[in-house]
Each structure stands twice: as C-alpha cells, then as structure tokens.
CSV table of C-alpha atoms in Angstrom, one decimal:
chain,number,residue,atom,x,y,z
A,17,MET,CA,8.5,15.6,-3.6
A,18,ILE,CA,7.3,18.0,-0.8
A,19,TYR,CA,4.2,18.9,-2.7
A,20,TRP,CA,3.2,15.3,-3.2
A,21,VAL,CA,3.5,14.8,0.6
A,22,TRP,CA,1.5,18.0,1.1
A,23,LEU,CA,-1.3,16.6,-1.2
A,24,LYS,CA,-1.2,13.3,0.6
A,25,LEU,CA,-1.6,15.0,4.1
A,26,LEU,CA,-4.6,17.2,3.1
A,27,GLN,CA,-7.4,16.4,5.5
A,28,GLY,CA,-10.6,15.1,3.8
A,29,ILE,CA,-8.9,14.8,0.4
A,30,GLY,CA,-8.7,11.1,-0.5
A,31,PRO,CA,-7.3,9.2,-3.5
A,32,HIS,CA,-10.2,9.8,-5.8
A,33,THR,CA,-10.1,13.6,-5.2
A,34,GLN,CA,-6.3,13.7,-5.4
A,35,ARG,CA,-6.4,12.0,-8.8
A,36,ARG,CA,-9.1,14.4,-10.0
A,37,LEU,CA,-6.9,17.4,-8.9
A,38,LEU,CA,-3.9,16.0,-10.6
A,39,LYS,CA,-5.8,15.6,-13.9
A,40,ALA,CA,-6.9,19.2,-13.6
A,41,PHE,CA,-3.7,20.8,-12.6
A,42,GLU,CA,-1.0,18.2,-13.7
A,43,SER,CA,1.2,18.5,-10.6
A,44,PRO,CA,0.6,18.8,-6.8
A,45,LYS,CA,2.6,22.1,-6.9
A,46,ASP,CA,0.0,23.5,-9.3
A,47,VAL,CA,-2.7,22.3,-6.9
A,48,TYR,CA,-0.9,24.0,-4.1
A,49,ARG,CA,-0.8,27.3,-6.1
A,50,ALA,CA,-4.5,27.1,-7.2
A,51,SER,CA,-7.1,29.6,-6.1
A,52,THR,CA,-10.4,28.6,-4.5
A,53,ASP,CA,-12.2,29.3,-7.7
A,54,ASP,CA,-9.8,27.2,-9.7
A,55,LEU,CA,-10.3,24.3,-7.3
A,56,ILE,CA,-14.1,24.6,-7.5
A,57,SER,CA,-13.8,24.6,-11.3
A,58,ALA,CA,-11.9,21.4,-11.0
A,59,GLY,CA,-14.9,19.8,-9.2
A,60,LEU,CA,-14.2,20.4,-5.5
A,61,SER,CA,-17.0,21.5,-3.2
A,62,GLU,CA,-16.7,25.1,-2.0
A,63,LYS,CA,-15.8,23.8,1.5
A,64,LYS,CA,-13.0,21.5,0.3
A,65,ALA,CA,-11.7,24.1,-2.1
A,66,GLN,CA,-11.4,26.6,0.7
A,67,LEU,CA,-9.7,24.0,2.9
A,68,VAL,CA,-7.1,23.2,0.2
A,69,SER,CA,-6.5,26.9,-0.7
A,70,VAL,CA,-5.8,27.9,2.9
A,71,THR,CA,-3.6,24.9,3.7
A,72,LYS,CA,-0.2,26.3,2.7
A,73,ASP,CA,2.0,25.3,5.6
A,74,LEU,CA,4.8,23.0,4.3
A,75,SER,CA,6.4,22.4,7.7
A,76,GLY,CA,4.4,19.2,8.2
A,77,PRO,CA,5.5,17.7,4.8
A,78,GLU,CA,9.1,18.8,5.5
A,79,ARG,CA,9.1,16.9,8.8
A,80,VAL,CA,7.7,13.8,7.0
A,81,LEU,CA,10.5,14.0,4.4
A,82,GLU,CA,13.2,14.5,7.2
A,83,ARG,CA,11.8,11.5,9.0
A,84,CYS,CA,11.9,9.4,5.8
A,85,VAL,CA,15.6,10.3,5.4
A,86,ARG,CA,16.4,9.3,9.0
A,87,SER,CA,14.5,6.0,8.7
A,88,GLY,CA,15.8,5.0,5.2
A,89,ILE,CA,12.3,5.3,3.7
A,90,SER,CA,11.9,6.1,0.0
A,91,LEU,CA,8.9,7.6,-1.8
A,92,VAL,CA,7.4,7.0,-5.2
A,93,ASN,CA,4.6,9.0,-6.8
A,94,ILE,CA,2.2,8.2,-9.6
A,95,SER,CA,4.0,10.5,-12.1
A,96,GLN,CA,7.2,8.4,-11.9
A,97,ARG,CA,7.9,5.4,-14.1
A,98,ASP,CA,8.6,3.1,-11.1
A,99,PHE,CA,5.1,3.6,-9.6
A,100,PRO,CA,3.3,0.2,-9.6
A,101,ASP,CA,1.2,-0.1,-12.7
A,102,ARG,CA,-1.3,-2.3,-10.9
A,103,LEU,CA,-2.1,0.7,-8.7
A,104,ARG,CA,-1.8,3.4,-11.3
A,105,ILE,CA,-4.9,2.2,-13.1
A,106,LEU,CA,-7.2,2.1,-10.1
A,107,ASP,CA,-8.9,5.4,-9.0
A,108,ASP,CA,-9.1,4.5,-5.4
A,109,MET,CA,-5.4,3.7,-5.0
A,110,PRO,CA,-3.0,6.2,-3.4
A,111,VAL,CA,-0.9,8.6,-5.6
A,112,LEU,CA,2.0,8.4,-3.3
A,113,LEU,CA,3.7,5.4,-1.6
A,114,PHE,CA,6.4,5.0,1.0
A,115,TYR,CA,8.6,2.0,0.6
A,116,LYS,CA,11.7,0.1,1.9
A,117,GLY,CA,13.7,-2.4,-0.1
A,118,GLY,CA,14.1,-2.7,-3.8
A,119,LEU,CA,11.3,-1.3,-5.9
A,120,PHE,CA,10.3,-3.7,-8.6
A,121,GLU,CA,7.4,-4.5,-10.9
A,122,PRO,CA,6.7,-8.3,-11.0
A,123,GLU,CA,5.5,-9.7,-14.2
A,124,ARG,CA,3.1,-12.0,-12.3
A,125,THR,CA,1.9,-11.8,-8.7
A,126,ALA,CA,-0.1,-13.9,-6.2
A,127,GLY,CA,-1.6,-12.6,-3.0
A,128,ILE,CA,-1.7,-15.0,-0.1
A,129,VAL,CA,-3.8,-14.1,3.0
A,130,GLY,CA,-5.5,-15.8,5.9
A,131,PRO,CA,-5.9,-15.9,9.7
A,132,ARG,CA,-3.3,-14.9,12.3
A,133,ARG,CA,-3.9,-18.0,14.4
A,134,CYS,CA,-3.0,-21.1,12.4
A,135,THR,CA,-3.0,-24.8,12.8
A,136,GLN,CA,-0.1,-26.8,11.6
A,137,GLU,CA,-2.3,-27.9,8.7
A,138,THR,CA,-2.9,-24.3,7.7
A,139,LYS,CA,0.8,-23.6,7.9
A,140,GLU,CA,1.5,-26.5,5.5
A,141,LYS,CA,-1.2,-25.2,3.1
A,142,VAL,CA,0.5,-21.8,3.1
A,143,ILE,CA,3.9,-23.3,2.3
A,144,ASN,CA,2.5,-25.5,-0.4
A,145,VAL,CA,0.5,-22.7,-2.1
A,146,THR,CA,3.5,-20.3,-1.9
A,147,THR,CA,5.9,-22.9,-3.3
A,148,ARG,CA,3.5,-23.6,-6.2
A,149,CYS,CA,3.1,-19.9,-7.0
A,150,LEU,CA,6.8,-19.4,-7.0
A,151,LYS,CA,7.3,-22.3,-9.4
A,152,GLU,CA,4.7,-20.5,-11.7
A,153,GLY,CA,6.9,-17.4,-11.7
A,154,GLN,CA,4.8,-15.3,-9.3
A,155,ALA,CA,6.0,-12.9,-6.7
A,156,ILE,CA,4.2,-13.2,-3.4
A,157,ILE,CA,2.1,-10.4,-2.0
A,158,SER,CA,0.9,-10.3,1.6
A,159,GLY,CA,0.4,-8.1,4.7
A,160,MET,CA,3.2,-9.2,7.1
A,161,ALA,CA,0.7,-10.1,9.8
A,162,LEU,CA,1.2,-13.0,12.2
A,163,GLY,CA,0.1,-16.4,10.9
A,164,VAL,CA,-0.6,-16.9,7.2
A,165,ASP,CA,1.0,-13.7,6.0
A,166,GLY,CA,4.2,-14.3,7.8
A,167,TYR,CA,4.4,-17.9,6.7
A,168,ALA,CA,3.9,-16.9,3.0
A,169,HIS,CA,6.6,-14.2,3.1
A,170,THR,CA,9.0,-16.6,4.9
A,171,ALA,CA,8.4,-19.4,2.4
A,172,ALA,CA,8.9,-17.1,-0.5
A,173,ILE,CA,12.3,-15.9,0.9
A,174,LYS,CA,13.4,-19.4,1.8
A,175,ASN,CA,12.7,-20.7,-1.7
A,176,GLY,CA,14.5,-17.8,-3.4
A,177,GLY,CA,11.4,-16.0,-4.5
A,178,ARG,CA,10.5,-12.3,-4.5
A,179,THR,CA,7.9,-11.0,-2.0
A,180,ILE,CA,6.1,-7.7,-1.4
A,181,ALA,CA,4.6,-6.8,2.0
A,182,VAL,CA,1.9,-4.1,2.4
A,183,VAL,CA,1.6,-2.7,5.9
A,184,GLY,CA,-0.8,-0.5,7.7
A,185,THR,CA,1.7,1.6,9.6
A,186,GLY,CA,4.5,4.0,8.9
A,187,LEU,CA,7.6,2.2,7.8
A,188,ASP,CA,9.6,3.3,10.8
A,189,ILE,CA,7.3,1.0,12.9
A,190,CYS,CA,7.4,-2.8,12.7
A,191,PHE,CA,4.0,-4.2,13.3
A,192,PRO,CA,3.7,-6.8,14.7
A,193,LYS,CA,6.8,-6.4,16.8
A,194,GLU,CA,7.5,-10.2,16.5
A,195,HIS,CA,8.2,-9.7,12.8
A,196,GLU,CA,11.3,-7.4,13.1
A,197,THR,CA,13.5,-10.1,11.6
A,198,LEU,CA,11.0,-10.8,8.9
A,199,PHE,CA,10.7,-7.1,8.2
A,200,GLU,CA,14.4,-6.9,7.6
A,201,ALA,CA,14.4,-10.1,5.5
A,202,ILE,CA,11.6,-8.7,3.2
A,203,GLU,CA,13.4,-5.4,2.9
A,204,ASN,CA,16.5,-7.3,1.7
A,205,ASN,CA,14.7,-9.7,-0.6
A,206,GLY,CA,11.8,-7.6,-1.9
A,207,CYS,CA,9.9,-4.5,-1.0
A,208,ILE,CA,7.6,-3.2,1.8
A,209,PHE,CA,4.9,-0.7,0.8
A,210,SER,CA,2.8,1.6,2.9
A,211,GLU,CA,0.5,4.5,2.0
A,212,TYR,CA,1.1,5.9,5.5
A,213,GLU,CA,3.8,8.4,6.5
A,214,PRO,CA,6.4,7.6,9.2
A,215,GLY,CA,5.1,7.7,12.7
A,216,GLN,CA,1.6,6.4,11.8
A,217,PRO,CA,0.6,3.6,14.3
A,218,ALA,CA,-1.3,0.5,13.7
A,219,LEU,CA,-4.8,2.0,13.7
A,220,SER,CA,-7.8,-0.3,12.9
A,221,CYS,CA,-8.9,2.1,10.1
A,222,HIS,CA,-5.6,1.6,8.3
A,223,PHE,CA,-6.0,-2.1,7.7
A,224,PRO,CA,-9.0,-2.2,5.2
A,225,ARG,CA,-6.9,0.2,3.1
A,226,ARG,CA,-3.9,-2.1,3.5
A,227,ASN,CA,-6.1,-5.0,2.4
A,228,ALA,CA,-7.2,-3.1,-0.7
A,229,LEU,CA,-3.6,-2.5,-1.7
A,230,ILE,CA,-2.8,-6.2,-1.3
A,231,ALA,CA,-5.7,-7.1,-3.6
A,232,ALA,CA,-4.8,-4.4,-6.1
A,233,LEU,CA,-1.2,-5.7,-6.3
A,234,SER,CA,-2.2,-9.3,-6.7
A,235,ASP,CA,-3.1,-10.8,-10.1
A,236,GLU,CA,-4.8,-13.6,-8.2
A,237,LEU,CA,-5.6,-14.0,-4.5
A,238,HIS,CA,-5.3,-17.1,-2.4
A,239,VAL,CA,-7.4,-17.1,0.7
A,240,ILE,CA,-6.4,-19.8,3.1
A,241,ASP,CA,-8.7,-21.0,6.0
A,242,ALA,CA,-10.1,-17.6,6.5
A,243,GLY,CA,-13.1,-16.8,8.7
A,244,ARG,CA,-16.3,-15.3,7.2
A,245,ASN,CA,-15.8,-11.7,8.6
A,246,SER,CA,-12.0,-11.7,8.6
A,247,GLY,CA,-9.5,-9.3,7.1
A,248,ALA,CA,-8.7,-11.9,4.6
A,249,MET,CA,-12.3,-12.0,3.3
A,250,ILE,CA,-12.3,-8.2,3.1
A,251,THR,CA,-9.2,-8.5,0.9
A,252,ALA,CA,-11.1,-11.1,-1.2
A,253,GLU,CA,-14.0,-8.6,-1.7
A,254,TYR,CA,-11.6,-6.0,-2.9
A,255,ALA,CA,-9.9,-8.5,-5.2
A,256,LYS,CA,-13.3,-9.3,-6.8
A,257,LYS,CA,-14.0,-5.6,-7.1
A,258,TYR,CA,-10.8,-5.2,-9.1
A,259,GLY,CA,-11.5,-8.2,-11.3
A,260,LYS,CA,-8.9,-10.5,-9.8
A,261,ARG,CA,-9.2,-14.2,-9.5
A,262,VAL,CA,-9.9,-15.4,-5.9
A,263,ARG,CA,-9.0,-19.0,-4.9
A,264,LYS,CA,-10.1,-20.3,-1.5
A,265,HIS,CA,-8.2,-23.2,0.1
C-alpha cells in the first residue's frame, strides 16, 4: 500500500493523471520505478515526468501509514474488489480512499444535502426524505456537516438504515467538532470516507472535492432548501455532470 500512498501524495499529479499512469504501468510501484522517458511516453509533460522520477522518498508515505494504524484508519485502492464501483468508473475520482467503519457497496443510494443552518421545517423535510429513501432500500450518503447532513445521517441510523459520510479532512479529525458522537455512530453503523490522509485539516479547497464524492456515490441526490451558491448546489452540479437524478425539495 505504500506505493499507493506515494502516488496519492505526489504534488501536481491529480486523479486523471494518476489513472493514466496506472493504465500505462499497471501498478504504482511500476510508476515509482519508471524513468523520466517512460513517464513522458505515458503522456506526462517533461516537467511532471521529472518531478515524478525524482520523488523517491518513501518516508512521507510511511508516516501516513503509521498514522493510519494509530488512528484505526483503513485504506482501499482502485485495484481492490472492495473499492466503490460508483467511483471506479469516473476518471476524476481518487484512486485511493481512507475510511473508517465497515466498507460496503450499497445496491441503491440516495444523497441528501442542504444548508448548515436549518429551520424546524427544513429538519422535518430531511427526516421525511431520509425515511422515504430508507423505505425504498437506499443507503444515505451525505457530508456530516452541521444542519441537513447531520439530520440525514442521524435519521438513517435511528431508523436502522445504512449511511455513508464523506468528509473533507483526514479521518483522525472530526469536523465539525460538534459531531464527534455522530462520527462514532456512523463508524459503527456504516462508513466514513475521505480522500485526504490523516492530519489534513478542514481547508476550503477540500470541500468541492468532498461534494464531488458525495455526488458520485449517490444514485440520486436530494437537495433540501439550499441557497443558490451553496455547497449543496455545487454537489448538485456534480451530480448532473455524472448523470445522476437531482431532486430539489
């Protein structure tokens, strides 16, 4: 797994390029061993090829793996059968995920997103939508934020359903702090995913990627009382891009 972490940590090498390299070299270990010329032949620019070919220090990946062990974080990569199929087929999705809880592939999924600040009416909408989705056999996908996300995860757990949270931090950090109890409950009743290694804080640049993952994992997306320029609407745009049904409430 150390070479998967090495590939993930390469600066300036995103998911599209990582997938291109894996197609050319089959494994991240082969990418690690490749020469600059081989990397250029695989489609990398000379600058990126040189960067990859000189980045051989594995001490960073080793520290990440050690931190995962200490924090009870597991990893799954795209070459493994348990990697989510909904992410496997999309070229802009990560090739390596960090997770806590029980890894599972729901037959049907529903994403539920919305604002952090909610009225009682919005909360009731979330509970009703979540309950209806569970009755239809769907696992609930959301982002563990305050407000709609938290209500959706909580309603899923209280009704005996499965839920998956996608977060924008390393999994040794609970964000927001108020959701420590919910974090533990989701870990015990579902799964928490992140594409970020342990220690990564809640940076604003992480959350559009988190939103894309929510959209990719959702067969349909329910957007509840979201503002025009909100994170929920960004998630909706990703869902449309991926050909998912978007339902606004």
